Amino acid sequence: MVKGKKTSSDTVSVVDGDGEQSCCWWWLVHKGTTTTFLIVGLFALLVRAAVSLHPYSGFANPPKFGDYEAQRHWMEITINLPIQEWYRNSTNNDLSYWGLDYPPLTAYQSFIHGLFLRFCHPASVSLFTSRGHESYPGKLLMRWTVLSSDLLIFFPAVLYFVIVHYGQPSRSRKSDIGWHIAMLLLNPCLILIDHGHFQYNCISLGFTIGAVASVLSGMDVAACVLYCLALNHKQMSAYFAPAFFSHLLGKSLRHKHPLLEVSKLGFYVLGTFAAVWWPYLYSKDSVLEVLSRLAPFERGIFEDYVANFWCASSIIIKWKRLFTSESLRLLSFIATVITCLPSMIQQIKSPSNRGFLYGLLNCSFAFYMFSFQVHEKSILLPLLPASLLAMEEPFIFRWFMQFAMLSMFPLICRDGLVVPYLALLALFILIFDAPDQQRVKESNYFYNYLGATTSLQLPRAYSQSHARAFGDSRTTMSAPPTLPQSTNTAPAGAASQPPIATPAFRAFISRLSSSLRQGFSQRRPWTELADRSSFSKPESLTEAYSRIRKNFNYFRVNYVTLIVFALAVSLITHPFSLLVLLGLLASWCFLYFFRPADQPVILFGRTFADRETLGLLTVLTIFVVFLTSVGSLLISAMMVGIAIVCAHGAFRMPEDLFLDEQEPGSAGFLSFLGGAAASAAAPVVSRV
């Protein structure tokens, strides 16, 4: 590996591209994992806020409305009735009208959120009179409860997992970590269900991710407590129970005193359950009242149209007609145990962190496919371990995510969330196929079997060219001899340059301008884009999706231009927002991203460290995004642009389009930027 050096004369010598600065996302990831997480997290919060502007489940659909009304009603019940009556049918608590059917931790969460709503908008949670309550303040407050739950539980859990999973700095490139963070925080299924349809899956999934991270870091007691909290928030977290049980049991059996270790973990499990269920442990009947609400056997083996074995095979075998409910319960239990058993046996015999993650995927998928009473929203559970394994199994993760989105489409249509659905799907494809991501090594058996071809030459070429442009003097590892360098001495005044004059910034602007010129030279004729004879209505959703992918590959430069044009029009028509955004971007660029390491930020005679500068800029960004019109303006404009692109891609017939041989169909949506930079890079960059 060849590295760049930076002398006192600002000489930049450039080298080969396996270094951290060799990727096109260097501007985002070069400050470290925490900074990357904060930036991606801010964008993820903005996306969630934009989705929350759309309708929710049961909007204006009396008499029972939908899940939004269920969550609001639970807040109404928990803050107005004694805790012993929350799960009991009475004149004040009609269980046939959205009675509580989740474990006590969900009830406590509803109680806390209900207090917040009663303080800000009492009419939305008043007993009896608030049924079916729909108002803008009520919707805004309800949406904020989900956002705050995401921010307080799910986001920290993801950060904890990333820090543990990528604990060794040499394990992976920073850009890979940034990509994985984006995949976890921008999960389109979770965003649509929680911030569109309206639920609080982020809480139970956040506890689960925290438990997984604790297992990976060897903190088994913390893992037990966190997983028990997830299980006591939503009983569907039992999908992960076989994997946790078998892995922790296998590890305990390898201790010097296995019985003592098992007893210790069991004590913490029982203690956590006792703490959560304490208000109901005063009598057996009280416990049974709660348990009876958690097992909805009367709903049948499946509900609506869910993409699992029982629903899919019911076309041929009428399970509900041929078997009683008791027989189906036993049958589903046996099928679920049999499909979970291999992973459990493997982890008990030979527990490992990697095997544990695969066990989570296998067991949760087995529950989704074969367990009793599965809802379409349950796809979030097997999707979680698939997301955690996105780096190791990108093929499985990509197709699992796309199939999950497809299986949720009927629910999304009922809720009127088609626009955010298409926008989030497009965003997922754009990020997943981002250029210069060497982490997507489609080398597993399934990918090769299907004959997929992924070109690694483009990322490699860009890595080399980018390393030449951004050599770093802080790299001190041994390396082959570098290219000859000039030994001229810089002028005295050149030792301290303003941020805009740094070699990194000049090289970045040069590469960006070259990339844009090269990229625009690859755009397709606009007449071909708007050829009216090539438009027709797709016969199915699958065909529409296939057309979108093919048209993305062919018209990607034109599509990017359309989205940028929509953003430009929105900003030009709102000059104040444009000025605020430019000021914010300038602050990040010149105070953080491109500021020389030897030049601290000094304001009012005080020197600010990097972390202090990052904190101030983060607070400023939150203020600009969430307390001004800039954030909503950007997301609205981007959604309009993405909706136009998706509509064109779905209706434009791609049969007459032919990709050039040098352009693989799997290239990323923005890959022309990486390719342009690679071709524009000079063979040698050495300046005084």
XYZ file of C-alpha atoms in Angstrom:
688
model
C 0.000 0.000 0.000
C 1.407 3.378 -0.999
C 0.668 6.447 1.031
C 0.785 10.157 0.524
C 2.967 12.525 2.534
C 2.517 16.157 3.274
C 5.659 18.197 3.949
C 6.060 21.687 5.357
C 5.983 23.006 1.828
C 2.475 21.606 1.328
C 3.816 19.050 -1.116
C 1.211 16.409 -1.804
C 2.426 13.093 -3.088
C -0.123 10.567 -3.978
C -0.361 6.910 -3.692
C -2.299 3.829 -4.120
C -5.754 3.486 -2.863
C -6.319 1.199 0.014
C -6.147 4.003 2.559
C -9.071 5.513 4.393
C -9.171 8.508 2.049
C -9.538 6.335 -1.019
C -13.326 6.308 -1.191
C -15.748 8.837 -2.612
C -17.438 9.152 0.792
C -14.247 10.469 2.423
C -15.888 13.801 3.241
C -18.464 11.939 5.381
C -16.471 9.215 7.107
C -12.942 10.562 7.569
C -13.706 12.047 11.017
C -14.580 8.688 12.551
C -17.515 6.438 13.389
C -19.208 8.775 15.890
C -19.207 11.708 13.489
C -20.499 9.527 10.664
C -23.263 8.219 12.913
C -24.326 11.740 13.927
C -24.508 12.961 10.333
C -26.362 9.886 9.050
C -28.577 9.986 12.147
C -29.580 13.588 11.465
C -30.546 12.670 7.923
C -32.447 9.599 9.174
C -34.395 11.783 11.624
C -35.230 14.188 8.818
C -36.517 11.311 6.663
C -38.650 10.052 9.550
C -40.080 13.533 10.096
C -40.937 13.808 6.393
C -42.719 10.426 6.372
C -44.681 11.406 9.498
C -46.306 14.239 7.519
C -48.332 11.655 5.577
C -51.502 9.826 6.713
C -51.504 7.111 9.362
C -53.334 3.833 9.872
C -57.107 4.337 9.998
C -57.008 8.030 9.150
C -60.615 9.318 8.880
C -61.910 5.739 8.875
C -64.433 5.250 11.714
C -65.619 3.491 13.783
C -62.424 1.736 14.963
C -59.935 3.669 12.815
C -56.558 1.853 13.012
C -53.291 1.332 14.874
C -52.907 5.069 15.436
C -56.178 5.089 17.375
C -55.126 1.932 19.227
C -51.924 3.562 20.487
C -53.783 6.773 21.416
C -56.500 4.770 23.212
C -53.900 2.917 25.280
C -52.543 6.283 26.426
C -56.099 7.310 27.308
C -56.661 4.127 29.349
C -53.338 4.065 31.170
C -53.461 7.659 32.439
C -57.128 7.567 33.465
C -57.529 4.112 35.062
C -55.707 2.286 37.890
C -52.919 -0.013 36.743
C -54.855 -3.127 37.824
C -57.639 -2.306 35.327
C -55.517 -1.802 32.237
C -56.040 -5.375 30.978
C -59.459 -5.971 32.591
C -62.753 -5.642 30.744
C -65.022 -3.141 32.491
C -67.445 -0.295 31.847
C -64.483 2.086 31.715
C -62.283 -0.216 29.627
C -64.055 -1.967 26.770
C -61.479 -4.518 25.593
C -63.373 -4.996 22.322
C -62.358 -1.427 21.423
C -58.591 -1.645 21.061
C -57.931 -3.289 24.401
C -54.282 -3.587 25.431
C -52.807 -6.739 23.869
C -49.086 -6.196 24.440
C -46.987 -6.927 27.569
C -46.788 -4.493 30.508
C -43.751 -2.573 29.232
C -45.858 -1.330 26.309
C -48.487 -0.204 28.827
C -45.864 1.717 30.813
C -44.624 3.337 27.619
C -48.211 4.343 26.769
C -48.592 5.790 30.278
C -45.478 7.981 29.900
C -46.508 9.181 26.449
C -50.051 9.740 27.706
C -48.765 12.061 30.421
C -46.950 14.047 27.751
C -50.098 14.321 25.610
C -52.274 15.253 28.584
C -49.857 18.043 29.492
C -49.737 19.447 25.942
C -53.181 18.583 24.566
C -55.590 17.152 27.196
C -58.486 16.691 24.762
C -56.556 14.007 22.860
C -56.441 11.590 25.833
C -59.556 12.414 27.876
C -61.519 9.343 28.965
C -64.403 8.374 26.616
C -64.652 11.735 24.833
C -61.339 11.325 23.002
C -62.316 8.171 21.096
C -61.505 8.629 17.439
C -59.776 11.922 18.221
C -58.112 13.361 15.117
C -56.548 16.796 15.160
C -53.343 18.352 13.882
C -51.901 19.037 17.376
C -52.762 15.498 18.438
C -51.130 14.002 15.351
C -48.038 16.167 15.810
C -47.627 15.118 19.451
C -48.193 11.444 18.658
C -45.596 11.582 15.886
C -43.117 13.209 18.252
C -43.513 10.338 20.723
C -42.342 7.895 18.043
C -39.466 10.158 16.996
C -38.323 10.534 20.594
C -38.522 6.756 21.126
C -36.355 6.250 18.047
C -33.866 8.847 19.230
C -33.653 7.598 22.814
C -33.600 3.817 22.261
C -33.122 2.670 18.656
C -30.384 5.107 17.599
C -28.134 4.535 20.668
C -28.584 0.762 20.258
C -27.419 0.943 16.630
C -24.390 3.020 17.656
C -23.577 0.488 20.395
C -23.786 -2.390 17.895
C -21.597 -0.621 15.334
C -18.926 0.203 17.922
C -18.872 -3.407 19.159
C -19.136 -5.071 15.748
C -16.408 -2.914 14.213
C -14.334 -2.623 17.363
C -11.048 -3.342 15.584
C -10.010 -0.348 13.452
C -8.391 -2.555 10.813
C -11.432 -4.739 10.414
C -13.143 -2.657 7.784
C -12.950 0.618 5.937
C -14.660 3.634 7.413
C -16.869 3.906 4.338
C -18.145 0.369 4.975
C -19.097 1.311 8.525
C -20.867 4.437 7.283
C -22.765 2.371 4.720
C -23.854 -0.128 7.372
C -25.017 2.673 9.677
C -27.128 4.089 6.823
C -28.663 0.671 6.125
C -29.644 0.264 9.788
C -30.985 3.768 10.381
C -32.691 4.165 6.997
C -34.518 0.828 7.008
C -37.530 1.689 4.791
C -39.798 -0.988 6.309
C -39.249 0.192 9.873
C -39.691 3.864 8.936
C -42.934 3.166 7.054
C -44.432 1.061 9.854
C -43.424 3.279 12.780
C -43.604 6.768 11.282
C -46.165 6.149 8.566
C -48.557 3.390 9.648
C -47.854 4.273 13.321
C -46.343 1.884 15.843
C -43.449 1.744 18.303
C -41.411 -1.166 16.928
C -38.271 0.936 17.351
C -38.422 0.328 21.124
C -38.475 -3.482 21.107
C -36.066 -3.658 18.151
C -33.771 -1.168 19.880
C -33.664 -3.314 23.023
C -32.967 -6.354 20.830
C -30.070 -4.662 19.035
C -28.684 -3.619 22.414
C -28.936 -7.228 23.608
C -27.161 -8.473 20.466
C -24.372 -5.934 20.948
C -24.040 -6.989 24.586
C -23.659 -10.622 23.530
C -20.980 -9.670 20.985
C -19.094 -7.710 23.659
C -19.293 -10.564 26.192
C -21.738 -8.792 28.548
C -24.170 -11.692 28.921
C -26.001 -10.290 31.952
C -26.766 -7.021 30.152
C -27.877 -9.053 27.125
C -30.362 -11.000 29.273
C -31.821 -7.837 30.792
C -32.124 -6.000 27.454
C -33.672 -8.954 25.669
C -36.171 -9.447 28.502
C -37.153 -5.786 28.128
C -37.689 -6.340 24.388
C -39.790 -9.429 25.110
C -41.841 -7.502 27.677
C -42.466 -4.696 25.209
C -43.686 -6.857 22.317
C -44.274 -10.571 22.606
C -43.205 -11.021 18.957
C -39.632 -10.551 20.182
C -39.935 -14.248 21.067
C -38.867 -14.777 17.446
C -35.309 -14.304 18.729
C -35.671 -16.393 21.911
C -34.252 -19.711 20.554
C -31.100 -17.982 19.305
C -30.491 -16.113 22.578
C -31.268 -19.170 24.697
C -29.054 -21.595 22.769
C -26.107 -19.215 22.446
C -26.076 -18.165 26.113
C -26.587 -21.770 27.212
C -23.702 -22.930 25.012
C -21.413 -20.240 26.453
C -22.475 -21.031 30.023
C -21.724 -24.746 29.597
C -18.126 -23.833 28.731
C -17.529 -21.949 31.972
C -15.626 -23.476 34.849
C -18.863 -23.621 36.855
C -21.637 -24.015 34.236
C -24.465 -24.560 36.716
C -23.546 -21.377 38.568
C -23.388 -19.404 35.315
C -26.790 -20.681 34.153
C -28.263 -19.876 37.567
C -26.834 -16.357 37.456
C -28.343 -15.611 34.049
C -31.638 -17.181 35.110
C -31.709 -14.981 38.194
C -31.392 -11.811 36.092
C -34.050 -13.029 33.662
C -36.518 -13.768 36.448
C -35.630 -10.510 38.189
C -36.301 -8.462 35.050
C -39.645 -10.193 34.469
C -40.593 -9.729 38.123
C -39.796 -6.003 37.987
C -41.893 -5.501 34.845
C -44.824 -7.653 35.999
C -44.752 -6.577 39.659
C -48.131 -4.712 39.634
C -49.837 -7.926 38.440
C -48.136 -10.513 40.661
C -50.519 -10.020 43.561
C -52.803 -12.802 42.276
C -52.887 -15.636 39.769
C -56.044 -14.264 38.122
C -54.385 -10.911 37.488
C -51.457 -12.590 35.711
C -53.818 -14.741 33.645
C -55.798 -11.641 32.626
C -52.671 -10.167 31.073
C -51.499 -13.430 29.499
C -54.888 -14.023 27.882
C -54.507 -10.698 26.051
C -51.080 -11.602 24.686
C -52.103 -14.740 22.772
C -54.710 -13.868 20.102
C -55.478 -17.476 19.106
C -59.007 -16.513 18.073
C -57.652 -14.577 15.081
C -56.604 -17.751 13.275
C -53.307 -19.056 11.977
C -52.738 -16.005 9.777
C -54.349 -12.608 9.331
C -54.936 -10.722 6.071
C -52.425 -11.633 3.358
C -49.032 -12.255 4.911
C -46.066 -13.672 3.013
C -45.541 -16.819 5.117
C -46.005 -20.551 4.540
C -49.552 -20.893 5.865
C -50.999 -18.029 3.856
C -49.139 -18.908 0.641
C -50.069 -22.615 0.800
C -53.699 -21.872 1.726
C -54.373 -21.417 -1.977
C -53.978 -25.188 -2.326
C -54.586 -26.465 1.224
C -57.451 -24.822 3.087
C -55.878 -25.024 6.524
C -58.660 -23.208 8.378
C -61.302 -25.551 6.945
C -59.441 -28.851 7.306
C -58.024 -28.376 10.814
C -59.272 -27.028 14.106
C -57.539 -24.099 15.754
C -55.968 -26.423 18.375
C -54.541 -28.696 15.656
C -53.113 -25.744 13.763
C -51.449 -24.438 16.917
C -49.724 -27.774 17.447
C -48.789 -28.071 13.782
C -47.315 -24.574 13.631
C -45.428 -25.169 16.883
C -43.843 -28.378 15.562
C -42.886 -26.755 12.239
C -41.347 -23.754 13.999
C -39.326 -25.879 16.440
C -38.030 -28.172 13.687
C -36.809 -25.250 11.565
C -35.183 -23.538 14.565
C -33.534 -26.695 15.877
C -30.406 -26.808 13.638
C -29.289 -23.339 14.666
C -29.978 -24.056 18.321
C -27.994 -27.302 18.312
C -25.081 -25.651 16.520
C -24.909 -22.790 19.037
C -25.175 -25.079 22.060
C -22.369 -27.288 20.723
C -20.129 -24.524 19.355
C -21.271 -21.003 20.290
C -19.733 -18.122 18.333
C -20.633 -14.504 17.661
C -20.935 -15.047 13.932
C -23.047 -18.179 14.436
C -25.226 -16.251 16.886
C -26.062 -13.614 14.254
C -26.922 -16.301 11.703
C -28.955 -18.101 14.359
C -30.982 -14.935 14.945
C -31.709 -14.756 11.221
C -32.691 -18.420 10.932
C -34.866 -18.544 14.043
C -36.714 -15.284 13.372
C -37.332 -16.311 9.771
C -38.584 -19.720 10.943
C -41.052 -18.012 13.300
C -42.215 -15.690 10.535
C -42.737 -18.556 8.091
C -44.348 -21.173 10.363
C -45.582 -19.700 13.666
C -49.219 -19.097 14.573
C -50.912 -15.754 13.843
C -48.330 -13.803 11.854
C -49.072 -10.262 10.700
C -47.479 -8.536 7.712
C -45.704 -6.120 10.080
C -43.895 -9.098 11.648
C -41.483 -9.028 8.697
C -39.552 -6.398 10.686
C -38.293 -9.128 13.040
C -36.364 -11.362 10.596
C -35.355 -8.223 8.730
C -33.435 -7.016 11.802
C -30.738 -9.759 11.826
C -30.586 -9.558 8.038
C -29.721 -5.861 8.464
C -27.102 -6.672 11.109
C -25.535 -9.111 8.622
C -25.751 -6.696 5.685
C -21.966 -6.511 5.346
C -21.508 -10.290 5.425
C -24.574 -11.193 3.362
C -25.442 -8.249 1.092
C -27.289 -10.491 -1.354
C -29.628 -11.872 1.314
C -30.108 -8.428 2.854
C -30.942 -6.718 -0.443
C -33.494 -9.248 -1.626
C -34.966 -9.725 1.835
C -35.527 -5.978 2.075
C -37.119 -5.804 -1.368
C -39.382 -8.790 -0.698
C -40.341 -7.259 2.656
C -41.281 -4.009 0.930
C -43.335 -5.948 -1.598
C -45.163 -7.943 1.096
C -46.038 -4.714 2.926
C -47.415 -2.971 -0.154
C -51.127 -3.866 0.434
C -50.906 -2.439 3.968
C -49.174 0.679 2.669
C -51.871 1.185 0.026
C -54.620 0.996 2.653
C -52.831 3.655 4.692
C -52.297 6.006 1.722
C -48.505 5.875 2.032
C -47.594 5.037 -1.558
C -45.565 8.245 -2.105
C -43.216 7.751 0.898
C -43.106 4.042 0.035
C -41.711 4.749 -3.438
C -39.390 7.470 -2.135
C -37.916 5.233 0.596
C -37.528 2.326 -1.819
C -35.650 4.579 -4.236
C -33.495 5.903 -1.380
C -32.653 2.351 -0.291
C -31.619 1.368 -3.830
C -29.564 4.539 -4.194
C -27.635 3.968 -0.953
C -27.266 0.207 -1.356
C -25.802 0.617 -4.844
C -23.600 3.531 -3.818
C -20.354 3.667 -5.827
C -16.978 2.627 -4.444
C -18.360 0.338 -1.764
C -16.007 -2.638 -1.602
C -18.084 -4.084 1.224
C -20.567 -5.523 -1.254
C -18.725 -8.695 -2.072
C -21.433 -10.682 -3.809
C -19.434 -13.887 -3.519
C -21.842 -16.178 -1.731
C -23.309 -19.283 -3.297
C -26.730 -17.808 -4.053
C -25.337 -14.826 -5.890
C -22.983 -16.900 -8.013
C -25.711 -19.434 -8.688
C -27.985 -16.743 -10.053
C -25.220 -15.582 -12.367
C -25.023 -12.036 -11.050
C -21.989 -10.022 -12.125
C -20.620 -7.195 -10.038
C -17.725 -5.163 -11.402
C -15.034 -4.324 -8.854
C -12.819 -2.477 -11.329
C -14.694 0.810 -11.066
C -14.414 1.081 -7.246
C -10.755 0.035 -7.440
C -9.921 2.618 -10.091
C -11.658 5.328 -8.108
C -9.866 4.261 -4.912
C -6.497 4.676 -6.577
C -7.311 8.045 -8.124
C -8.833 9.379 -4.910
C -5.793 8.338 -2.888
C -3.639 10.322 -5.293
C -5.767 13.383 -4.742
C -5.925 13.099 -0.941
C -2.557 11.968 0.365
C -2.277 12.190 4.159
C 0.817 13.025 6.138
C -0.568 11.315 9.231
C -0.185 7.874 7.625
C 3.031 6.465 9.035
C 2.895 2.769 8.148
C 5.775 1.348 6.142
C 5.291 1.374 2.418
C 7.143 1.062 -0.879
C 9.030 4.165 -2.008
C 6.781 7.026 -2.995
C 7.015 9.119 -6.115
C 9.691 11.830 -6.263
C 8.803 14.970 -4.355
C 9.860 18.556 -4.628
C 12.083 19.893 -1.844
C 11.372 23.569 -2.380
C 10.728 25.515 0.786
C 7.349 27.164 1.098
C 7.098 30.890 1.764
C 6.824 31.942 5.377
C 3.225 32.980 5.006
C 2.216 29.636 3.570
C 2.505 27.783 6.852
C -0.964 28.825 7.921
C -3.501 28.914 5.149
C -7.178 29.638 5.373
C -9.406 26.549 5.095
C -10.372 27.259 1.523
C -6.734 27.059 0.442
C -6.011 23.586 1.869
C -4.780 21.007 -0.666
C -7.605 18.661 0.365
C -10.245 21.259 -0.480
C -8.612 22.223 -3.774
C -8.278 18.584 -4.778
C -11.868 17.873 -3.735
C -13.227 20.763 -5.812
C -11.074 19.749 -8.763
C -12.231 16.130 -8.637
C -15.850 17.178 -8.145
C -15.846 19.535 -11.125
C -14.157 16.915 -13.301
C -16.653 14.297 -12.165
C -19.620 16.531 -12.916
C -18.331 17.412 -16.389
C -17.577 13.794 -17.160
C -20.905 12.690 -15.704
C -22.992 15.146 -17.683
C -21.254 13.994 -20.842
C -22.818 10.566 -20.198
C -26.405 11.768 -20.029
C -28.884 10.351 -22.509
C -30.715 12.564 -25.023
C -33.699 14.223 -23.443
C -35.768 13.399 -26.521
C -35.159 9.728 -25.828
C -36.215 10.224 -22.214
C -39.497 11.847 -23.272
C -40.293 9.619 -26.260
C -44.072 9.328 -25.996
C -44.216 6.180 -28.115
C -42.252 4.290 -25.458
C -44.740 4.794 -22.602
C -47.236 2.170 -21.500
C -48.914 1.115 -18.279
C -47.111 -1.731 -16.475
C -49.189 -4.874 -16.111
C -48.044 -5.630 -12.558
C -46.046 -4.230 -9.678
C -43.207 -6.647 -10.489
C -43.006 -5.363 -14.049
C -43.076 -1.762 -12.831
C -40.223 -2.456 -10.439
C -38.227 -4.189 -13.178
C -38.743 -1.209 -15.484
C -37.617 1.218 -12.779
C -34.362 -0.673 -12.233
C -33.580 -0.891 -15.955
C -34.405 2.753 -16.556
C -32.319 3.745 -13.520
C -29.317 2.056 -15.072
C -29.845 3.758 -18.436
C -31.101 7.244 -17.502
C -29.330 7.621 -14.158
C -27.609 10.898 -15.100
C -30.867 12.338 -16.419
C -32.705 11.216 -13.294
C -30.153 12.809 -11.002
C -30.484 15.997 -13.049
C -34.270 15.962 -12.576
C -33.985 15.521 -8.811
C -31.375 18.265 -8.568
C -33.590 20.502 -10.703
C -36.528 19.949 -8.332
C -34.307 20.837 -5.381
C -32.964 23.901 -7.177
C -36.427 25.195 -8.058
C -37.588 24.780 -4.457
C -34.565 26.580 -3.053
C -34.633 29.395 -5.625
C -38.286 30.059 -4.886
C -37.410 30.179 -1.168
C -34.333 32.444 -1.012
C -34.227 32.577 2.776
C -33.979 28.788 3.003
C -31.304 28.840 0.301
C -29.170 31.324 2.231
C -29.583 29.392 5.486
C -28.624 26.126 3.790
C -25.559 27.654 2.126
C -24.443 29.091 5.440
C -24.849 25.714 7.132
C -22.914 23.871 4.412
C -20.148 26.482 4.492
C -19.867 26.078 8.263
C -19.438 22.305 8.000
C -16.956 22.552 5.118
C -14.671 25.286 6.417
C -14.931 24.673 10.158
C -14.797 20.882 10.166
C -14.441 18.807 6.983
C -11.717 20.779 5.183
C -10.101 22.603 8.074
C -6.399 21.702 8.426
C -5.652 19.540 11.444
C -3.078 22.023 12.728
C -5.467 24.997 12.694
C -7.972 24.919 15.570
C -11.176 26.941 15.536
C -10.751 30.131 17.573
C -13.806 32.260 18.370
C -13.897 35.180 20.815
C -10.441 34.285 22.057
C -11.385 30.666 22.885
C -9.932 27.615 21.158
C -12.467 24.903 20.293
C -11.434 21.258 20.054
C -12.712 19.023 17.242
C -15.389 17.459 19.457
C -16.607 20.867 20.622
C -16.755 22.104 17.019
C -18.663 18.976 16.010
C -21.113 19.458 18.890
C -21.794 23.096 18.036
C -22.284 22.299 14.346
C -24.600 19.402 15.225
C -26.758 21.656 17.435
C -26.817 24.266 14.663
C -27.858 21.635 12.126
C -30.670 20.350 14.347
C -31.902 23.906 14.784
C -31.821 24.618 11.050
C -33.384 21.309 10.022
C -36.116 20.959 12.630
C -36.889 24.525 13.663
C -36.824 26.234 10.267
C -38.419 25.422 6.925
C -35.179 24.179 5.338
C -35.538 20.523 6.271
C -39.149 20.101 5.171
C -38.427 22.038 1.993
C -35.521 19.763 1.038
C -37.367 16.536 1.777
C -40.515 17.696 -0.018
C -38.545 18.705 -3.097
C -36.560 15.460 -3.076
C -39.725 13.400 -2.728
C -41.267 15.248 -5.673
C -38.160 14.565 -7.753
C -37.994 10.888 -6.729
C -41.731 10.467 -7.385
C -41.285 11.885 -10.903
C -38.339 9.570 -11.516
C -40.219 6.497 -10.235
C -43.299 7.356 -12.286
C -41.227 7.787 -15.452
C -39.251 4.613 -14.743
C -42.423 2.575 -14.223
C -44.210 3.753 -17.376
C -41.202 4.012 -19.740
C -40.731 0.707 -21.617
C -37.030 -0.222 -21.459
C -37.071 -2.803 -24.262
C -35.448 -0.390 -26.740
C -32.662 0.618 -24.320
C -29.225 -0.955 -24.459
C -26.550 -0.431 -21.821
C -23.040 0.017 -23.095
C -20.832 -2.990 -22.545
C -18.560 -1.027 -20.267
C -21.491 -0.060 -18.041
C -22.555 -3.033 -15.907
C -26.222 -3.135 -15.076
C -25.443 -3.344 -11.398
C -23.695 0.000 -11.296
C -24.882 2.365 -8.620
C -27.354 5.150 -9.138
C -24.575 7.723 -8.715
C -21.774 5.565 -10.093
C -21.112 7.975 -12.943
C -19.560 10.318 -10.364
C -17.110 7.682 -9.200
C -16.331 6.615 -12.741
C -15.809 10.182 -13.828
C -13.449 10.855 -10.995
C -11.484 7.749 -11.791
C -11.075 8.659 -15.431
C -10.307 12.269 -14.641
C -7.631 11.530 -12.054
C -4.112 12.405 -13.108
C -1.563 9.624 -13.093
C 0.723 11.609 -10.807
C -0.166 14.527 -8.551
C 2.789 16.282 -7.001
C 2.543 19.968 -6.280
C 4.513 22.542 -4.390
